[in-house]
Short mmCIF file of C-alpha atoms and ligand atoms in Angstrom, two decimals:
data_model
loop_
_atom_site.label_atom_id
_atom_site.label_comp_id
_atom_site.label_asym_id
_atom_site.label_seq_id
_atom_site.Cartn_x
_atom_site.Cartn_y
_atom_site.Cartn_z
CA MET A 98 -171.44 -13.29 99.47
CA GLY A 99 -169.31 -10.19 99.91
CA ARG A 100 -168.57 -7.93 96.96
CA LEU A 101 -164.81 -8.34 97.61
CA ASP A 102 -164.68 -12.00 98.67
CA ASP A 103 -161.22 -13.50 98.12
CA LYS A 104 -159.68 -10.12 97.24
CA ILE A 105 -156.55 -8.74 98.85
CA ALA A 106 -156.26 -4.96 99.03
CA ILE A 107 -153.66 -2.39 99.99
CA ILE A 108 -155.05 0.95 101.15
CA THR A 109 -152.65 3.86 101.74
CA GLY A 110 -153.61 6.79 103.92
CA ALA A 111 -155.60 4.18 105.80
CA ALA A 112 -155.51 5.95 109.16
CA GLY A 113 -157.12 9.05 107.63
CA GLY A 114 -160.73 9.91 106.90
CA ILE A 115 -161.34 8.33 103.49
CA GLY A 116 -158.80 5.50 103.82
CA ARG A 117 -160.18 4.35 107.12
CA ALA A 118 -163.75 4.35 105.81
CA ALA A 119 -162.58 2.37 102.78
CA ALA A 120 -160.76 -0.20 104.92
CA HIS A 121 -163.97 -0.68 106.88
CA ARG A 122 -166.12 -1.14 103.75
CA PHE A 123 -163.59 -3.46 102.08
CA LEU A 124 -163.42 -5.68 105.17
CA GLU A 125 -167.21 -5.74 105.47
CA GLU A 126 -167.38 -6.99 101.89
CA GLY A 127 -164.97 -9.86 102.43
CA ALA A 128 -161.54 -8.46 101.48
CA ARG A 129 -158.31 -8.89 103.35
CA VAL A 130 -156.71 -5.48 103.80
CA LEU A 131 -153.23 -4.11 104.42
CA MET A 132 -153.61 -0.65 105.92
CA VAL A 133 -150.66 1.69 105.22
CA ASP A 134 -150.02 5.08 106.80
CA LEU A 135 -147.24 7.14 108.36
CA ASP A 136 -147.90 6.57 112.00
CA ARG A 137 -147.94 3.08 113.55
CA ASP A 138 -149.99 4.11 116.61
CA ALA A 139 -152.67 5.72 114.48
CA LEU A 140 -152.75 2.62 112.28
CA GLU A 141 -153.08 0.33 115.29
CA ASP A 142 -156.01 2.40 116.56
CA ALA A 143 -157.66 2.32 113.16
CA ALA A 144 -157.09 -1.41 112.70
CA ASP A 145 -158.42 -2.20 116.20
CA ALA A 146 -161.58 -0.27 115.37
CA MET A 147 -162.10 -2.46 112.27
CA ASP A 148 -162.42 -5.65 114.30
CA GLY A 149 -161.19 -7.51 111.22
CA GLY A 150 -159.13 -10.18 112.99
CA ASP A 151 -156.61 -11.88 110.71
CA ASP A 152 -158.12 -10.17 107.67
CA VAL A 153 -156.45 -6.89 108.54
CA ALA A 154 -152.75 -6.08 108.71
CA ILE A 155 -150.87 -2.80 109.05
CA ALA A 156 -147.64 -1.33 107.71
CA ALA A 157 -146.20 2.02 108.77
CA ALA A 158 -144.59 3.64 105.72
CA ASP A 159 -143.95 6.96 104.04
CA VAL A 160 -145.48 6.39 100.60
CA SER A 161 -142.98 8.79 99.01
CA ASP A 162 -140.00 6.64 100.07
CA PRO A 163 -139.19 3.95 97.44
CA ASP A 164 -137.72 1.54 100.01
CA ALA A 165 -140.72 1.93 102.29
CA VAL A 166 -143.04 1.15 99.36
CA ARG A 167 -141.10 -2.04 98.58
CA ARG A 168 -141.44 -2.96 102.26
CA TYR A 169 -145.20 -2.47 102.46
CA VAL A 170 -145.71 -4.43 99.25
CA ALA A 171 -143.56 -7.24 100.73
CA ALA A 172 -145.58 -7.02 103.96
CA CYS A 173 -148.79 -7.59 101.99
CA MET A 174 -147.27 -10.58 100.21
CA ASP A 175 -146.12 -12.01 103.57
CA ALA A 176 -149.44 -11.42 105.29
CA PHE A 177 -151.85 -12.47 102.53
CA GLY A 178 -149.86 -13.95 99.64
CA GLY A 179 -150.88 -11.58 96.83
CA ILE A 180 -152.40 -8.23 95.81
CA ASP A 181 -155.62 -7.72 93.83
CA VAL A 182 -156.52 -4.13 94.69
CA LEU A 183 -154.45 -1.01 95.30
CA PHE A 184 -156.20 2.04 96.70
CA ALA A 185 -153.43 4.67 96.48
CA ASN A 186 -155.13 7.22 98.63
CA ALA A 187 -152.51 8.82 100.91
CA GLY A 188 -152.25 12.55 100.31
CA ILE A 189 -151.46 15.92 101.76
CA GLU A 190 -152.94 19.32 101.03
CA GLY A 191 -149.67 21.19 101.60
CA THR A 192 -149.39 24.88 102.38
CA PHE A 193 -152.22 27.18 101.30
CA SER A 194 -150.39 29.88 99.36
CA PRO A 195 -150.30 31.65 95.99
CA LEU A 196 -147.96 29.80 93.63
CA THR A 197 -145.56 32.75 93.46
CA GLU A 198 -145.07 32.65 97.23
CA LEU A 199 -144.85 28.90 97.68
CA SER A 200 -141.43 27.56 98.72
CA TYR A 201 -139.67 24.92 96.62
CA GLU A 202 -139.73 22.55 99.59
CA ASP A 203 -143.48 22.86 100.08
CA PHE A 204 -144.20 22.35 96.38
CA ASP A 205 -141.82 19.40 96.21
CA ARG A 206 -143.21 17.66 99.29
CA VAL A 207 -146.74 17.68 97.88
CA GLN A 208 -145.57 16.16 94.59
CA ARG A 209 -143.55 13.51 96.43
CA VAL A 210 -146.44 12.30 98.55
CA ASN A 211 -149.37 12.75 96.15
CA LEU A 212 -147.72 11.97 92.81
CA HIS A 213 -144.54 9.98 93.45
CA GLY A 214 -146.36 8.04 96.18
CA ALA A 215 -149.12 6.97 93.77
CA TRP A 216 -146.64 6.09 91.02
CA LEU A 217 -144.40 4.05 93.35
CA ALA A 218 -147.43 2.17 94.66
CA LEU A 219 -148.57 1.38 91.13
CA LYS A 220 -145.06 0.46 89.99
CA HIS A 221 -144.55 -2.09 92.76
CA THR A 222 -148.06 -3.57 93.01
CA ALA A 223 -148.87 -4.02 89.31
CA PRO A 224 -146.32 -6.87 88.85
CA LYS A 225 -147.94 -8.73 91.77
CA MET A 226 -151.37 -8.26 90.16
CA ILE A 227 -150.03 -9.56 86.85
CA GLU A 228 -148.90 -12.72 88.67
CA ARG A 229 -152.51 -13.21 89.85
CA GLY A 230 -154.06 -12.56 86.43
CA GLY A 231 -155.37 -9.04 87.00
CA GLY A 232 -156.47 -6.41 89.48
CA SER A 233 -157.78 -2.93 90.13
CA ILE A 234 -155.75 0.19 90.88
CA ILE A 235 -157.58 3.20 92.28
CA ILE A 236 -155.85 6.52 92.85
CA THR A 237 -157.44 9.30 94.88
CA SER A 238 -157.28 12.45 92.81
CA SER A 239 -159.72 15.30 93.51
CA VAL A 240 -161.90 17.86 91.79
CA ALA A 241 -158.59 19.72 92.09
CA GLY A 242 -157.42 17.21 89.48
CA MET A 243 -159.97 18.63 87.02
CA VAL A 244 -159.99 22.39 87.62
CA GLY A 245 -157.70 24.92 89.31
CA SER A 246 -158.12 26.16 92.88
CA ALA A 247 -156.46 29.39 93.99
CA GLY A 248 -154.14 28.86 96.96
CA LEU A 249 -153.78 25.13 96.33
CA GLY A 250 -151.47 25.15 93.30
CA ALA A 251 -149.10 22.40 94.40
CA TYR A 252 -152.03 20.19 95.36
CA VAL A 253 -153.85 20.95 92.08
CA ALA A 254 -150.73 20.11 90.06
CA SER A 255 -150.29 16.79 91.88
CA LYS A 256 -153.95 15.82 91.52
CA HIS A 257 -154.00 16.63 87.78
CA ALA A 258 -150.79 14.61 87.41
CA VAL A 259 -152.25 11.45 88.91
CA VAL A 260 -155.09 11.56 86.38
CA GLY A 261 -152.52 11.38 83.58
CA LEU A 262 -150.68 8.67 85.47
CA ALA A 263 -153.84 6.58 85.82
CA GLN A 264 -154.87 7.05 82.18
CA THR A 265 -151.43 6.00 80.96
CA ALA A 266 -151.26 3.04 83.33
CA ALA A 267 -154.74 2.00 82.17
CA GLN A 268 -153.42 1.74 78.59
CA GLU A 269 -150.23 -0.06 79.61
CA LEU A 270 -151.88 -2.54 81.96
CA ALA A 271 -155.12 -3.36 80.11
CA GLU A 272 -153.52 -6.40 78.44
CA HIS A 273 -152.84 -7.75 81.92
CA ASN A 274 -156.46 -7.36 83.00
CA ILE A 275 -155.57 -4.54 85.40
CA ARG A 276 -157.96 -1.58 85.52
CA VAL A 277 -156.70 1.83 86.66
CA ASN A 278 -159.05 4.67 87.62
CA THR A 279 -159.12 7.80 89.74
CA ILE A 280 -161.66 8.92 92.28
CA ASN A 281 -162.15 12.69 92.21
CA PRO A 282 -163.85 13.81 95.40
CA GLY A 283 -165.16 17.29 96.06
CA PRO A 284 -164.90 18.70 99.59
CA ILE A 285 -165.22 15.91 102.14
CA ALA A 286 -165.92 16.65 105.82
CA ASN A 287 -162.70 15.58 107.51
CA ARG A 288 -159.27 16.75 108.70
CA MET A 289 -158.07 17.84 105.27
CA MET A 290 -160.91 20.30 104.63
CA ASP A 291 -160.59 21.57 108.22
CA SER A 292 -156.92 22.28 107.50
CA ILE A 293 -157.62 24.02 104.18
CA GLU A 294 -160.29 26.23 105.78
CA GLU A 295 -157.98 27.11 108.71
CA GLN A 296 -155.08 27.92 106.44
CA ALA A 297 -157.16 29.97 103.99
CA ASN A 298 -158.67 32.16 106.71
CA PRO A 299 -157.45 31.44 110.27
CA ASP A 300 -159.77 34.10 111.71
CA ALA A 301 -162.90 32.85 109.97
CA PRO A 302 -162.58 29.28 108.66
CA GLN A 303 -166.36 28.97 108.52
CA SER A 304 -166.45 31.71 105.86
CA VAL A 305 -164.19 29.55 103.69
CA GLN A 306 -166.55 26.62 104.11
CA ASP A 307 -169.47 28.88 103.16
CA GLN A 308 -167.66 29.84 99.94
CA TYR A 309 -166.99 26.20 99.05
CA LEU A 310 -170.62 25.30 99.77
CA GLN A 311 -171.79 27.93 97.29
CA MET A 312 -169.98 25.91 94.62
CA VAL A 313 -171.74 22.64 95.52
CA PRO A 314 -175.28 22.18 94.15
CA MET A 315 -176.01 19.63 96.89
CA GLN A 316 -175.11 22.31 99.46
CA ARG A 317 -173.07 20.09 101.75
CA TYR A 318 -169.66 18.48 102.11
CA GLY A 319 -169.42 14.78 101.31
CA HIS A 320 -168.79 12.05 103.85
CA ASN A 321 -165.77 9.75 103.94
CA GLU A 322 -168.13 6.80 103.47
CA GLU A 323 -169.47 8.22 100.19
CA VAL A 324 -165.96 8.16 98.74
CA ALA A 325 -165.31 4.73 100.26
CA ASP A 326 -168.39 3.38 98.46
CA MET A 327 -166.98 4.56 95.12
CA ALA A 328 -163.68 2.86 95.98
CA LEU A 329 -165.60 -0.33 96.79
CA PHE A 330 -167.30 -0.25 93.38
CA LEU A 331 -163.97 0.24 91.61
CA ALA A 332 -162.27 -2.47 93.68
CA SER A 333 -165.03 -4.95 92.89
CA ASP A 334 -165.74 -6.83 89.67
CA GLU A 335 -168.83 -4.62 89.22
CA SER A 336 -166.55 -2.07 87.50
CA SER A 337 -165.13 -4.68 85.11
CA TYR A 338 -165.36 -2.49 81.96
CA SER A 339 -164.14 0.75 83.55
CA THR A 340 -160.55 1.79 83.14
CA GLY A 341 -158.67 5.03 82.52
CA SER A 342 -161.61 7.02 83.88
CA LEU A 343 -162.32 9.66 86.48
CA PHE A 344 -165.04 8.82 89.01
CA VAL A 345 -166.33 12.06 90.47
CA VAL A 346 -167.88 12.22 93.95
CA ASP A 347 -168.54 15.94 94.39
CA GLY A 348 -172.20 16.76 95.02
CA GLY A 349 -172.33 18.36 91.56
CA LEU A 350 -169.44 20.81 92.04
CA THR A 351 -167.84 20.23 88.65
CA SER A 352 -171.20 20.55 86.88
CA MET A 353 -171.22 24.28 87.62
N1 NAD B 460 -160.85 15.67 102.29
C1 NAD B 460 -161.17 16.15 101.11
O1 NAD B 460 -161.98 17.06 100.98
C2 NAD B 460 -160.57 15.56 99.87
C3 NAD B 460 -161.06 15.97 98.63
C4 NAD B 460 -160.51 15.43 97.47
C5 NAD B 460 -159.48 14.51 97.56
N2 NAD B 460 -159.01 14.15 98.79
C6 NAD B 460 -157.92 13.18 98.83
O2 NAD B 460 -158.33 12.06 99.58
C7 NAD B 460 -157.18 11.37 100.04
C8 NAD B 460 -157.37 10.98 101.50
O3 NAD B 460 -157.40 12.16 102.28
P1 NAD B 460 -158.46 12.39 103.45
O4 NAD B 460 -159.47 13.29 102.92
O5 NAD B 460 -158.88 11.10 104.02
O6 NAD B 460 -157.57 13.22 104.46
P2 NAD B 460 -156.76 12.73 105.76
O7 NAD B 460 -155.77 13.78 106.04
O8 NAD B 460 -157.73 12.35 106.81
O9 NAD B 460 -156.04 11.39 105.29
C9 NAD B 460 -154.83 11.36 104.58
C10 NAD B 460 -153.97 10.27 105.17
O10 NAD B 460 -152.78 10.15 104.40
C11 NAD B 460 -151.72 9.93 105.30
N3 NAD B 460 -150.45 10.35 104.71
C12 NAD B 460 -150.04 11.61 104.44
N4 NAD B 460 -148.79 11.61 103.97
C13 NAD B 460 -148.40 10.30 103.95
C14 NAD B 460 -147.19 9.66 103.58
N5 NAD B 460 -146.14 10.35 103.12
N6 NAD B 460 -147.12 8.32 103.68
C15 NAD B 460 -148.18 7.60 104.15
N7 NAD B 460 -149.35 8.17 104.51
C16 NAD B 460 -149.44 9.51 104.43
C17 NAD B 460 -152.06 10.78 106.51
O11 NAD B 460 -151.34 10.38 107.66
C18 NAD B 460 -153.56 10.57 106.62
O12 NAD B 460 -153.88 9.50 107.47
C19 NAD B 460 -155.99 12.30 99.80
O13 NAD B 460 -155.30 11.88 98.65
C20 NAD B 460 -156.66 13.63 99.53
O14 NAD B 460 -155.87 14.48 98.75
C21 NAD B 460 -159.54 14.63 99.93
#
């Protein structure tokens, strides 16, 4: 018995570090998975690596584009006939800059992908879950959705916003047996942290990592799989009484 037997899941950002690890775990546990990301080639590579056969499908889409969201939801219905789990995980870090120096376009782009993308996904998948009698919606926030982080203001604003989005959706959708939660990872060893370190100090990115590590009691970055395992728990019926909550995966960072 898999922990996600008979469940159908959409994962956005599925060609990236955390999304790809989650797709792998969900498939291992018996789910059928639609993997969504920007780039079709990257998605095909990721899907091939899953070896999931007919249980995996892909859809190239910009999650901030309302029409593209409708299309990937329709693609999931066509491929698998329903939706039980949404892992709204696509995100961008944006430009590392003090808020006063950030351009409107950079600020706006981060909100569109991280916030509008999560809301659009929720808006268009929840009705499909209602048709099936319930479901689980998981949004990837961050520890930057709990505290501030100098240089990452647009990102911080978007990640706080999705916490409010999830808590409100949890209240609105509880009567339909849909749970809505966020995952709030600390620094995870993948492309996004590499980018943040490079942007913060192009001459000495390692020094940025050293500063982050001083804030983590466990003294290391997390792994994509450690976030994927939290997503698996929230996607499964094991989390049946959890909704409107933040699930922190941060090596103790926010305990400091
Ligand atoms: N890496 C970390 O340390 C960390 C920490 C906390 C939260 N997060 C969050 O985890 C989530 C996954 O990021 P990751 O760490 O795997 O980084 P990643 O960059 O490897 O993956 C992000 C994925 O999202 C995709 N994406 C970006 N914009 C998109 C768009 N408009 N439409 C569709 N897909 C788009 C990218 O192509 C990429 O594959 C993000 O929401 C991120 O903010 C990451």
